[in-house]
Coordinates of C-alpha atoms in Angstrom, one line a residue:
M86 CA -82.9 137.5 189.5
Y87 CA -85.8 139.6 190.7
R88 CA -87.3 142.9 189.6
R89 CA -90.8 143.5 190.7
D90 CA -91.3 146.5 188.5
L91 CA -91.4 144.1 185.6
R92 CA -94.8 142.5 186.5
E93 CA -98.1 143.1 188.2
T94 CA -98.0 142.4 191.9
R95 CA -101.7 142.8 192.7
H96 CA -102.3 139.1 191.8
D97 CA -100.1 138.1 194.8
D98 CA -103.2 138.5 196.9
L99 CA -105.0 135.8 194.8
L100 CA -102.1 133.4 195.4
A101 CA -102.1 134.1 199.2
D102 CA -105.9 133.7 199.5
A103 CA -105.9 130.4 197.5
A104 CA -102.9 129.0 199.5
T105 CA -104.9 129.3 202.8
A106 CA -108.1 127.8 201.4
E107 CA -109.6 124.8 203.2
M108 CA -109.2 121.6 201.3
A109 CA -111.6 118.7 202.1
E110 CA -109.8 115.4 201.8
Q111 CA -112.0 112.5 202.8
V112 CA -115.5 111.9 204.2
A113 CA -117.1 109.0 206.0
A114 CA -120.8 108.8 207.1
E115 CA -121.8 107.4 210.4
P116 CA -122.7 103.7 210.1
E117 CA -126.4 103.2 209.4
E118 CA -126.7 100.5 212.1
S119 CA -125.9 103.2 214.7
D120 CA -129.1 105.1 213.6
G121 CA -127.0 108.3 213.3
D122 CA -126.7 110.9 210.6
R123 CA -123.3 112.4 211.4
L124 CA -120.3 112.8 209.2
A125 CA -116.6 112.6 209.9
Y126 CA -114.4 114.3 207.4
A127 CA -110.8 115.5 207.0
T128 CA -109.8 118.9 206.0
S129 CA -106.3 120.3 205.2
R130 CA -105.2 123.9 205.5
E131 CA -101.7 124.8 204.8
H132 CA -99.6 122.1 206.6
R133 CA -102.3 120.7 208.9
T134 CA -104.9 118.1 208.3
D135 CA -107.5 117.6 211.0
L136 CA -110.7 115.5 211.6
Y137 CA -114.1 117.2 211.9
L138 CA -117.5 116.0 212.9
K139 CA -120.6 117.4 211.2
D140 CA -123.8 116.8 213.3
G141 CA -126.7 118.5 211.7
D142 CA -125.9 122.2 211.4
E143 CA -123.0 121.9 214.0
T144 CA -119.4 121.3 213.1
R145 CA -116.8 120.3 215.7
K146 CA -113.1 119.7 215.4
L147 CA -112.2 116.3 216.7
T148 CA -108.4 116.4 216.5
S149 CA -106.0 119.1 217.6
R150 CA -102.6 117.7 216.6
G151 CA -103.3 116.6 213.1
L152 CA -103.7 113.2 211.5
L153 CA -101.9 111.2 208.9
A154 CA -102.5 112.6 205.4
Q155 CA -99.9 111.5 203.0
R156 CA -101.6 110.7 199.7
Y157 CA -99.2 109.1 197.3
T158 CA -101.5 107.8 194.7
H159 CA -105.2 107.5 194.0
L160 CA -105.0 104.0 195.6
D161 CA -104.6 105.3 199.1
P162 CA -107.3 104.2 201.4
R163 CA -109.4 106.2 203.9
W164 CA -107.4 107.5 206.9
F165 CA -110.1 107.1 209.5
D166 CA -113.0 104.9 210.4
W167 CA -116.2 104.9 212.4
H168 CA -116.9 102.6 215.3
P169 CA -119.9 100.4 214.2
D170 CA -122.0 102.0 217.0
G171 CA -121.0 105.5 216.1
E172 CA -119.5 106.2 219.5
S173 CA -115.9 107.0 218.2
V174 CA -113.7 107.4 215.2
A175 CA -110.3 105.7 214.7
Y176 CA -107.6 107.6 213.0
A177 CA -103.8 107.6 212.5
G178 CA -102.6 110.6 214.4
E179 CA -99.5 112.4 215.5
D180 CA -97.9 113.1 218.9
D181 CA -94.4 113.6 220.1
D182 CA -93.5 109.9 219.5
G183 CA -94.7 109.7 215.9
L184 CA -97.8 108.4 214.1
S185 CA -100.0 106.0 216.0
V186 CA -103.6 104.7 215.9
W187 CA -105.9 106.7 218.1
T188 CA -109.7 106.8 218.8
V189 CA -111.7 109.9 219.6
A190 CA -115.1 109.8 221.3
V191 CA -117.4 111.9 219.2
E192 CA -119.5 113.1 222.1
T193 CA -116.8 114.1 224.6
G194 CA -113.7 114.5 222.3
E195 CA -111.7 112.2 224.7
K196 CA -108.8 110.6 222.9
T197 CA -107.3 107.1 223.4
R198 CA -104.0 106.1 222.1
V199 CA -104.4 102.5 220.8
T200 CA -100.8 101.8 219.7
A201 CA -97.6 103.0 221.5
H202 CA -94.4 102.3 219.7
E203 CA -91.9 104.3 217.7
A204 CA -93.2 103.4 214.2
I205 CA -95.7 104.7 211.7
D206 CA -99.2 103.2 212.0
S207 CA -101.9 103.8 209.4
H208 CA -105.1 102.6 207.7
P209 CA -107.2 101.9 210.9
R210 CA -110.4 99.9 210.4
F211 CA -112.8 98.8 213.2
S212 CA -113.9 95.2 213.2
P213 CA -117.7 94.6 212.7
D214 CA -118.2 94.2 216.4
G215 CA -116.0 97.3 217.2
D216 CA -113.8 95.3 219.6
E217 CA -110.7 95.4 217.4
I218 CA -108.9 97.7 215.0
A219 CA -107.0 96.4 212.0
F220 CA -104.1 98.6 210.8
V221 CA -100.8 98.7 208.9
T222 CA -97.6 99.2 210.9
D223 CA -93.9 99.7 210.3
Y224 CA -93.2 98.4 213.8
R225 CA -91.4 95.2 212.8
S226 CA -90.9 96.0 209.1
P227 CA -92.5 98.4 206.7
G228 CA -96.1 97.5 205.8
A229 CA -96.9 94.8 208.3
L230 CA -100.6 93.9 208.9
A231 CA -101.7 94.0 212.5
V232 CA -104.8 94.0 214.8
A233 CA -105.2 95.7 218.1
S234 CA -107.9 95.6 220.7
A235 CA -109.8 98.8 220.6
D236 CA -108.7 99.7 224.1
G237 CA -105.0 99.3 223.1
R238 CA -104.2 96.5 225.6
R239 CA -103.4 93.9 223.0
V240 CA -101.6 94.1 219.6
E241 CA -101.0 91.2 217.2
V242 CA -99.0 91.3 214.0
L243 CA -100.9 89.0 211.5
R244 CA -98.5 89.3 208.6
D245 CA -94.9 90.4 208.6
D246 CA -93.3 89.0 205.5
E247 CA -91.9 89.9 202.1
Y248 CA -94.9 92.0 201.2
L249 CA -96.2 95.5 202.1
Y250 CA -99.8 95.5 203.1
Q251 CA -102.4 98.3 202.9
D252 CA -106.1 99.1 203.0
P253 CA -107.4 96.3 205.3
R254 CA -111.2 95.7 205.2
W255 CA -113.1 93.4 207.5
A256 CA -115.5 90.7 206.4
D257 CA -116.8 89.0 209.6
D258 CA -113.6 87.8 211.4
A259 CA -111.4 87.9 208.3
L260 CA -109.6 90.7 206.5
Y261 CA -109.2 91.6 202.9
A262 CA -106.1 93.7 202.0
V263 CA -103.9 94.8 199.2
R264 CA -100.3 93.7 199.2
M265 CA -97.2 94.2 197.0
R266 CA -93.6 93.0 197.1
H267 CA -91.1 95.3 198.8
R268 CA -89.6 96.1 195.5
D269 CA -92.9 97.1 193.9
L270 CA -95.2 100.1 194.1
S271 CA -98.9 99.7 194.5
D272 CA -99.7 101.4 191.2
R273 CA -97.7 98.9 189.2
A274 CA -98.0 95.4 190.7
S275 CA -100.2 94.5 193.6
Q276 CA -102.5 91.7 194.8
V277 CA -105.8 91.4 196.7
V278 CA -105.6 88.8 199.5
R279 CA -107.8 87.4 202.3
V280 CA -106.2 87.1 205.7
D281 CA -107.8 84.9 208.4
R282 CA -107.7 86.0 212.0
D283 CA -104.9 83.5 212.6
G284 CA -102.8 85.1 209.9
T285 CA -103.4 82.5 207.2
V286 CA -103.3 84.3 203.8
E287 CA -105.1 83.4 200.6
P288 CA -104.6 85.3 197.3
I289 CA -107.9 86.4 195.8
F290 CA -106.3 88.0 192.8
A291 CA -102.6 87.9 191.9
S292 CA -101.2 88.3 188.4
D293 CA -97.7 89.4 187.3
S294 CA -97.4 93.1 186.5
V295 CA -101.1 93.7 187.2
N296 CA -102.3 96.3 189.7
A297 CA -105.1 95.2 191.9
Y298 CA -106.6 97.3 194.7
A299 CA -109.6 98.5 196.7
P300 CA -111.1 95.3 198.1
R301 CA -114.6 96.0 199.3
P302 CA -116.5 93.1 201.0
R303 CA -120.2 93.1 199.9
P304 CA -122.6 93.9 202.7
G305 CA -125.0 91.1 203.5
S306 CA -123.2 88.6 201.3
E307 CA -123.5 85.0 202.7
D308 CA -120.8 83.9 200.3
E309 CA -118.4 86.7 201.4
E310 CA -118.2 88.3 197.9
V311 CA -115.8 91.2 197.5
A312 CA -115.6 93.9 194.8
F313 CA -112.2 95.2 193.8
V314 CA -110.3 96.8 190.9
H315 CA -107.5 95.5 188.6
D316 CA -106.0 96.6 185.3
A317 CA -105.3 93.4 183.4
S318 CA -107.6 94.7 180.6
G319 CA -105.3 97.7 180.1
Y320 CA -107.5 100.0 182.2
D321 CA -108.7 99.9 185.8
A322 CA -111.9 97.9 185.8
L323 CA -114.4 96.7 188.5
Y324 CA -114.6 93.0 189.4
L325 CA -116.4 90.7 191.9
A326 CA -114.8 87.8 193.5
G327 CA -116.3 85.1 195.6
P328 CA -116.1 81.4 196.6
D329 CA -118.5 80.4 193.8
R330 CA -116.3 82.0 191.1
A331 CA -113.2 80.3 189.8
E332 CA -112.1 83.6 188.4
P333 CA -113.3 87.1 189.4
E334 CA -116.3 88.3 187.4
Q335 CA -115.9 91.5 185.5
L336 CA -118.6 93.9 186.5
L337 CA -117.6 96.9 184.4
A338 CA -114.8 97.8 182.1
E339 CA -114.5 100.7 179.7
S340 CA -111.7 101.2 177.2
G341 CA -110.1 104.6 177.7
T342 CA -111.4 105.0 181.2
D343 CA -110.0 104.1 184.5
L344 CA -112.6 103.0 187.1
G345 CA -111.9 103.0 190.8
A346 CA -112.8 103.6 194.4
P347 CA -115.7 101.2 194.6
A348 CA -118.1 101.7 197.5
W349 CA -121.1 99.5 198.3
D350 CA -124.5 100.8 199.5
S351 CA -125.8 99.4 202.8
D352 CA -127.8 96.7 201.0
G353 CA -124.9 95.5 198.8
D354 CA -126.9 96.1 195.6
L355 CA -125.2 99.2 194.3
L356 CA -121.6 100.3 193.8
A357 CA -120.5 103.9 193.6
F358 CA -117.2 104.4 191.8
T359 CA -115.0 106.9 190.1
A360 CA -114.5 107.1 186.3
T361 CA -111.3 108.9 185.1
R362 CA -111.0 109.9 181.4
Q363 CA -109.0 112.7 179.7
G364 CA -108.4 114.6 183.0
E365 CA -112.0 114.4 184.2
V366 CA -113.0 112.4 187.2
H367 CA -116.7 111.6 187.5
V368 CA -118.8 109.4 189.9
R369 CA -121.3 106.8 188.8
T370 CA -123.3 104.1 190.4
L371 CA -123.7 100.5 189.1
A372 CA -126.6 98.1 190.0
V373 CA -124.6 94.9 190.2
E374 CA -127.3 92.5 189.3
S375 CA -128.8 94.4 186.4
G376 CA -125.7 96.2 185.2
E377 CA -127.6 99.5 185.0
E378 CA -125.3 102.5 185.4
T379 CA -126.2 106.0 186.6
A380 CA -124.0 109.1 186.1
L381 CA -124.1 111.4 189.2
T382 CA -121.8 114.1 187.7
D383 CA -121.5 115.7 184.3
E384 CA -119.4 118.9 184.8
P385 CA -115.6 118.5 184.5
G386 CA -114.0 118.2 187.9
D387 CA -112.1 116.0 190.3
R388 CA -113.9 113.6 192.6
Y389 CA -112.6 111.0 195.0
F390 CA -113.6 108.7 197.9
P391 CA -117.3 108.3 197.2
E392 CA -119.3 107.1 200.2
W393 CA -123.0 106.3 200.7
R394 CA -125.4 107.9 203.2
D395 CA -129.1 107.1 203.4
G396 CA -129.2 106.2 199.7
D397 CA -127.2 109.2 198.6
V398 CA -123.6 109.3 197.4
L399 CA -121.2 111.7 199.1
A400 CA -117.7 112.5 197.8
V401 CA -115.0 115.1 197.9
E402 CA -115.3 117.2 194.8
A403 CA -113.0 120.0 193.4
T404 CA -113.4 122.1 190.3
P405 CA -110.9 124.4 188.6
T406 CA -112.5 127.4 190.4
R407 CA -113.5 125.8 193.7
P408 CA -111.3 124.0 196.2
P409 CA -112.2 120.5 197.4
E410 CA -115.3 120.3 199.5
V411 CA -117.7 117.5 200.6
R412 CA -120.7 117.3 198.4
N413 CA -123.8 115.2 198.1
L414 CA -123.5 114.2 194.5
T415 CA -127.1 112.8 194.4
T416 CA -128.6 116.1 195.3
D417 CA -125.7 118.3 194.0
E418 CA -125.4 120.1 197.4
R419 CA -122.4 121.2 199.4
V420 CA -122.3 119.2 202.7
A421 CA -119.1 120.5 204.3
G422 CA -116.3 122.8 203.3
R423 CA -115.9 126.6 203.1
P424 CA -114.7 127.9 199.7
P425 CA -113.0 131.3 200.0
A426 CA -115.3 134.2 199.3
G427 CA -114.9 135.6 195.8
L428 CA -112.2 133.3 194.7
E429 CA -114.2 131.5 192.1
S430 CA -114.8 134.7 190.1
R431 CA -111.1 135.4 190.0
F432 CA -110.1 132.1 188.4
V433 CA -110.2 131.1 184.7
R434 CA -111.7 127.9 183.5
P435 CA -109.0 125.7 181.9
E436 CA -109.3 123.9 178.6
S437 CA -107.8 120.6 177.4
I438 CA -106.0 119.8 174.2
I439 CA -104.5 116.7 172.7
Y440 CA -101.3 116.9 170.6
D441 CA -99.0 114.4 168.8
S442 CA -95.6 113.8 170.3
T443 CA -92.6 111.7 169.4
G444 CA -93.5 108.4 167.8
G445 CA -97.1 109.6 167.1
V446 CA -98.0 109.3 170.8
E447 CA -101.1 111.4 171.7
I448 CA -100.6 113.5 174.7
H449 CA -103.5 115.1 176.7
A450 CA -102.8 118.5 178.4
M451 CA -104.6 121.1 180.5
V452 CA -104.3 124.7 179.4
Y453 CA -104.7 127.9 181.5
L454 CA -105.1 131.1 179.5
P455 CA -105.1 134.7 180.6
E456 CA -108.5 136.5 180.5
G457 CA -108.9 138.3 177.1
H458 CA -106.6 135.9 175.2
D459 CA -109.2 135.6 172.4
D460 CA -108.8 139.3 171.6
A461 CA -105.0 139.5 172.3
D462 CA -102.5 140.3 169.5
P463 CA -100.7 137.4 167.9
D464 CA -97.7 136.2 169.8
S465 CA -98.4 138.6 172.7
I466 CA -98.6 136.0 175.5
P467 CA -95.6 134.1 176.7
L468 CA -96.0 130.5 177.7
L469 CA -95.1 128.2 180.6
V470 CA -94.8 124.4 180.6
H471 CA -95.5 122.7 183.9
P472 CA -94.8 119.0 184.0
H473 CA -96.4 117.3 187.1
G474 CA -94.5 115.2 189.6
G475 CA -94.9 111.5 190.3
P476 CA -94.6 110.5 187.5
T477 CA -97.7 108.4 188.2
A478 CA -100.0 111.4 188.6
F479 CA -102.0 113.5 186.1
D480 CA -103.2 117.0 185.7
G481 CA -106.9 117.4 185.1
Y482 CA -109.9 119.6 186.1
E483 CA -108.7 120.1 189.7
F484 CA -108.3 123.1 191.9
N485 CA -104.9 124.4 190.7
H486 CA -104.2 127.8 192.2
R487 CA -100.6 127.9 191.1
A488 CA -101.4 127.6 187.4
Q489 CA -104.2 130.1 188.0
Y490 CA -101.7 132.6 189.5
F491 CA -99.5 132.4 186.5
A492 CA -102.5 132.8 184.1
A493 CA -103.5 135.9 186.1
Q494 CA -99.9 137.2 185.6
G495 CA -100.5 137.1 181.8
F496 CA -98.9 133.7 181.0
A497 CA -100.4 130.8 179.1
V498 CA -99.7 127.6 181.1
I499 CA -99.8 124.1 179.7
E500 CA -99.7 121.0 181.9
P501 CA -98.9 117.9 179.8
N502 CA -99.9 114.4 180.9
Y503 CA -96.7 113.0 179.5
R504 CA -96.1 109.2 179.1
G505 CA -95.8 107.7 182.5
S506 CA -98.9 109.6 183.8
S507 CA -101.8 107.8 185.5
G508 CA -105.4 108.1 184.3
F509 CA -104.7 106.9 180.8
G510 CA -104.4 103.2 181.2
R511 CA -101.7 100.7 182.2
E512 CA -99.7 100.7 179.0
F513 CA -99.4 104.5 179.0
R514 CA -98.6 104.6 182.7
N515 CA -95.7 102.2 182.1
R516 CA -94.2 103.8 179.1
N517 CA -91.3 105.5 180.8
D518 CA -90.2 102.5 182.8
F519 CA -86.4 102.2 182.3
A520 CA -86.8 105.1 179.9
W521 CA -86.8 108.3 182.0
G522 CA -85.8 111.4 180.1
E523 CA -86.7 109.9 176.7
G524 CA -90.3 110.0 175.3
D525 CA -91.6 111.7 178.5
L526 CA -89.1 114.5 178.0
D527 CA -90.1 114.8 174.4
D528 CA -93.8 115.1 175.5
V529 CA -92.9 118.0 177.8
V530 CA -90.8 119.9 175.3
N531 CA -93.3 119.4 172.5
A532 CA -96.0 120.9 174.8
A533 CA -94.6 124.3 174.2
D534 CA -95.1 124.0 170.4
A535 CA -98.5 122.5 170.9
L536 CA -99.7 125.4 173.0
A537 CA -98.4 128.0 170.6
D538 CA -99.9 126.1 167.6
A539 CA -103.3 125.9 169.3
Y540 CA -103.7 129.6 170.3
P541 CA -102.5 132.4 167.9
A542 CA -102.0 134.8 170.8
V543 CA -99.4 132.5 172.5
D544 CA -95.8 133.2 171.5
G545 CA -93.9 130.0 171.1
D546 CA -90.5 131.9 171.2
R547 CA -91.0 133.0 174.8
A548 CA -91.2 129.9 176.9
G549 CA -90.4 129.0 180.5
I550 CA -90.7 125.7 182.4
Y551 CA -91.3 124.9 186.1
G552 CA -92.1 121.8 188.1
G553 CA -91.8 120.0 191.4
S554 CA -90.4 116.6 192.4
G555 CA -90.5 114.6 189.2
G556 CA -91.4 117.9 187.5
G557 CA -88.3 119.5 188.9
L558 CA -86.2 116.7 187.4
M559 CA -88.0 117.2 184.1
T560 CA -87.3 121.0 184.3
V561 CA -83.6 120.6 184.7
N562 CA -83.5 117.8 182.0
A563 CA -85.3 120.1 179.6
L564 CA -82.9 123.0 180.2
G565 CA -79.8 120.8 180.0
R566 CA -80.8 118.6 177.0
T567 CA -82.7 121.2 174.8
D568 CA -82.6 124.9 174.1
R569 CA -86.4 125.2 174.0
F570 CA -86.8 127.3 177.2
D571 CA -85.6 130.8 178.2
A572 CA -85.8 130.2 182.0
G573 CA -86.7 127.5 184.5
A574 CA -87.7 126.9 188.1
A575 CA -87.1 123.5 189.7
F576 CA -88.8 122.6 193.0
Y577 CA -87.5 119.8 195.3
G578 CA -86.4 117.6 192.4
V579 CA -84.1 114.6 192.0
Y580 CA -81.0 115.6 190.1
D581 CA -78.5 112.8 191.0
Y582 CA -80.0 109.4 191.3
E583 CA -76.7 107.8 192.3
T584 CA -76.6 109.7 195.6
F585 CA -80.4 109.9 195.9
M586 CA -80.7 106.2 196.6
D587 CA -78.8 106.7 199.9
D588 CA -81.0 109.5 201.3
T589 CA -84.6 109.0 200.2
D590 CA -87.4 107.3 202.1
D591 CA -88.9 103.9 201.3
V592 CA -91.3 105.1 198.7
G593 CA -88.6 107.0 196.8
W594 CA -86.3 103.9 197.0
R595 CA -89.0 101.6 195.6
L596 CA -89.8 104.1 192.9
M597 CA -86.2 104.0 191.8
K598 CA -85.9 100.2 191.8
R599 CA -89.0 100.0 189.7
E600 CA -88.0 102.6 187.2
L601 CA -84.2 102.1 187.1
G602 CA -83.4 98.7 188.3
Y603 CA -80.8 97.7 191.0
P604 CA -77.7 99.7 191.5
A605 CA -75.4 96.7 191.5
T606 CA -76.5 95.7 188.0
D607 CA -78.1 98.8 186.6
I608 CA -76.0 101.7 187.9
D609 CA -75.7 103.1 184.3
N610 CA -79.5 103.7 184.4
Y611 CA -79.1 105.8 187.5
R612 CA -76.4 107.9 186.0
E613 CA -78.1 108.3 182.6
A614 CA -81.4 109.4 184.3
S615 CA -79.6 112.1 186.4
P616 CA -80.1 115.6 185.0
I617 CA -77.1 116.9 186.9
R618 CA -74.9 115.4 184.1
H619 CA -76.3 117.9 181.7
V620 CA -75.6 121.1 183.7
P621 CA -72.7 122.1 181.5
D622 CA -75.2 122.4 178.6
I623 CA -77.7 124.7 180.5
D624 CA -77.8 128.2 179.1
A625 CA -81.0 129.5 180.6
P626 CA -81.3 131.0 184.1
L627 CA -82.5 128.4 186.7
L628 CA -84.2 129.0 190.1
V629 CA -83.8 126.1 192.5
L630 CA -86.2 125.8 195.5
H631 CA -86.3 123.2 198.2
G632 CA -87.8 122.5 201.7
E633 CA -85.3 121.7 204.4
E634 CA -87.6 119.1 206.0
D635 CA -88.0 117.0 202.9
V636 CA -87.4 113.3 203.5
R637 CA -88.7 112.1 200.1
V638 CA -86.2 114.2 198.2
P639 CA -83.6 115.5 200.6
P640 CA -82.3 119.1 200.2
S641 CA -78.9 117.6 199.4
Q642 CA -80.2 117.1 195.8
S643 CA -80.6 120.8 195.3
E644 CA -77.3 121.5 197.0
Q645 CA -75.5 119.2 194.6
L646 CA -77.2 120.8 191.6
V647 CA -76.3 124.3 192.8
A648 CA -72.7 123.3 193.3
E649 CA -72.6 122.0 189.8
L650 CA -74.2 125.1 188.4
E651 CA -71.6 127.3 190.3
K652 CA -68.8 125.1 189.0
H653 CA -69.8 125.8 185.4
G654 CA -70.7 129.5 185.9
K655 CA -74.4 129.2 185.2
T656 CA -77.0 131.8 186.1
H657 CA -78.9 130.4 189.1
E658 CA -80.2 130.9 192.6
L659 CA -81.1 128.6 195.5
Q660 CA -84.0 129.3 197.8
T661 CA -84.8 127.0 200.7
Y662 CA -87.6 127.0 203.3
D663 CA -86.7 125.6 206.8
D664 CA -90.2 124.4 207.7
E665 CA -91.4 122.7 204.5
P666 CA -91.4 118.9 203.6
H667 CA -91.9 117.5 200.1
G668 CA -94.2 120.3 198.7
F669 CA -94.8 123.9 199.8
L670 CA -98.0 124.4 201.7
K671 CA -97.5 127.3 204.2
R672 CA -99.0 130.5 203.0
E673 CA -95.9 132.6 203.4
N674 CA -93.7 130.1 201.7
V675 CA -96.1 129.5 198.8
L676 CA -96.3 133.3 198.3
D677 CA -92.6 133.8 198.5
A678 CA -91.7 130.8 196.2
Y679 CA -94.2 131.4 193.4
S680 CA -93.9 135.1 193.4
R681 CA -90.1 134.6 192.9
V682 CA -90.8 132.3 190.0
A683 CA -93.2 134.9 188.5
D684 CA -90.5 137.5 188.8
L685 CA -88.1 135.2 187.1
F686 CA -90.4 134.6 184.1
A687 CA -91.4 138.3 183.9
K688 CA -87.7 139.2 183.6
Y689 CA -86.7 136.6 181.1
L690 CA -89.9 136.3 179.0
E691 CA -90.3 140.0 178.6
V692 CA -93.5 140.8 180.5
D693 CA -94.3 144.5 181.0
P694 CA -97.5 145.4 182.9
D695 CA -97.1 149.1 182.2
D696 CA -100.2 149.9 184.3
G697 CA -98.7 151.1 187.6
S698 CA -99.4 147.9 189.4
S699 CA -95.7 146.8 189.7
R700 CA -93.3 147.5 192.6
P701 CA -89.5 147.9 192.3
H702 CA -88.9 145.9 195.5
R703 CA -90.6 143.3 197.7
P704 CA -93.4 144.7 200.0
D705 CA -91.3 143.9 203.1
E706 CA -88.1 145.6 201.8

C-alpha cells in the first residue's frame, strides 16, 4: 500500500516533534491555609503521566512510576490532592500490583502506599484535617466509595451498592460525590449525593435521564451549600444546593453553551467555570451573590480544570498551535509547561464551519487547510474526513497535531461534531442513542461535501476518511455503506458488537448497554450496529491499525475485520503495535502509524509533491 515517492516526507519531523511534546493535564495550588505558594501539576509525555511540584522558579518531579491518567469524559475529577497543611500530595499511582492510593512528601519525595489490594483505586481527596483520604475503589465491586486513614492503617468502604461513585469532596466530616447506576454512564444519567461518615446517603439532586456532576462544597458556608452542574435545562448549567433550598437554585444557565468544572475561591464568593460553545472552551468567573460575570479568555482554545490561587485563576490551556500548558488566566501568563521550540510557527490555525445534514440538523466542524489554499487552483486539494471517537466527545480548538500533519501534507481535513457529540447540549448528545450508523453516519459522509462546497480549492471527488475507536467504527461504516470515499484508515475500532461485549472493559460494556440495549432482548441492535456486516460492500482500500495492549477495544476486533476483508478479497492491510493501549502515544508508533496513513492517502488520492522531498522507501529500509 505504500510508496513514499508519492508524497513529501519532510513533514514527518513535524509529527515526530509534536508526538513528544509535553502535555499538561491538571493543576492544583497549595492550600492557602498552609501559607504556601507551590503548585502540583500533572504532565503527560508519550505514554507516561507524572506529577511535578513547582516551587518558585524550581520544578521537581514527584513521581517516578506514573499516576492514573485515564480521562474518559470532561466529567473526570482531579487525579491528585494536597494535604491541608501542604506537607504532601495524594495521588493514584502505579506499581507492580496495580493502581493504588499513594502520598508523596513534597519536601523529601518519600512515598507512602495508602491502599494495598489488587484493585484500581482513584480520585483521592484529603479530609479537611488531613487525617483521612476519601477515594473510589474497585476492591469489592467497581466504583465503591471508601475512606482510608492517611497512614494506610485503616480502610473503610462507605458505599458498596448498585451505584458507581466518583469525584468525592469533603464538607466537614461528610462527603459529596457523583453516582450513577451500573448500567449508566456519567455523561448520560448521574446524581449528586451526600454521604455521611457512617455511610448514610442522601440524594442532593437526582432526576431521571439527567446528568449531574462536579459537586463543590462552598468554603465557609455554615449551611453546607454546594455548587454543582446538571443538564435538565438542555445544557449543562450551574446550580447551588443547600438545606435552606427545597430545590437547587440555578446560578447560571446559557442556551447553546455547556457550563462546567466549577471551582470556588477561598472565600466562597466567586466561582470559576468553563463555558463550551461551538468548539471553543473559555473560562469565566461568577460572583454568586451579585450574578456578575467576568470573562477571563477571549481567544479560541481549549481550557479545563480551573483552580484558584491568591485570587487568580489557573487552568490548563491548549490552542491549535500550542500544546496544553498551565497558565494563569487572570494575568495571561504561562505558569508551567514547555512548548516545543518552533512548533507553533509550523502549524496552521483551523477554522470552523456549520453545515446542514440529514433532517436539517446543523453540524459544527473544525477545518484544517494547507498553507496557501486561498491561492490554490480549484479542485487541487484532496480532502480527509476525521470523525472523532467517543462518541461523547467533540473536536474544537485544541492542540491536534495529527490533523496538522495531514494539512502539512497538502490535505484539507474536516472534523465533524456529528450528532452524539458532547459540547452541544443534552438533546444533541443523545441523538444517536439506539441509532448508531444512522444520522451520525450521514453527518460524517456529508462533511466531505460541506468541505468542498465551502472552499473552492478543495476537490470533493478525492476524499479519504480515518478515525480511531468510535471514529474507526465510523470509518468502516462509511466505506461499507457508501461509495463516498476513495480510501480509509481505521484505528482500534469496534467492528462486531456481538463479540465485543465479551471482551471489552467495564466502560465499554456500559457504553454498549446504554446505546444498544441488553443482548438478551436487543441483540438485533448489536448486529445492525456492527460495520463488519458491510465488508462485502467495501470497494476502497482499508488500512487497519490496533494496539495489542488495548483493553477497551481488544485487538480481536481488528483481527475479525481483517479476516472478513480477506474472505471477500478486499484491498487491506493490518498493522499492530505491541506496546500500545487504546490510543497511540509513543513517538515511534505515532510516526509509523500516521505516516503509513499519509502514504495510503497520497497513493489513492493522487498527491504528487514533485519537489524532490519524497523517498521511494522508508528511512530505515
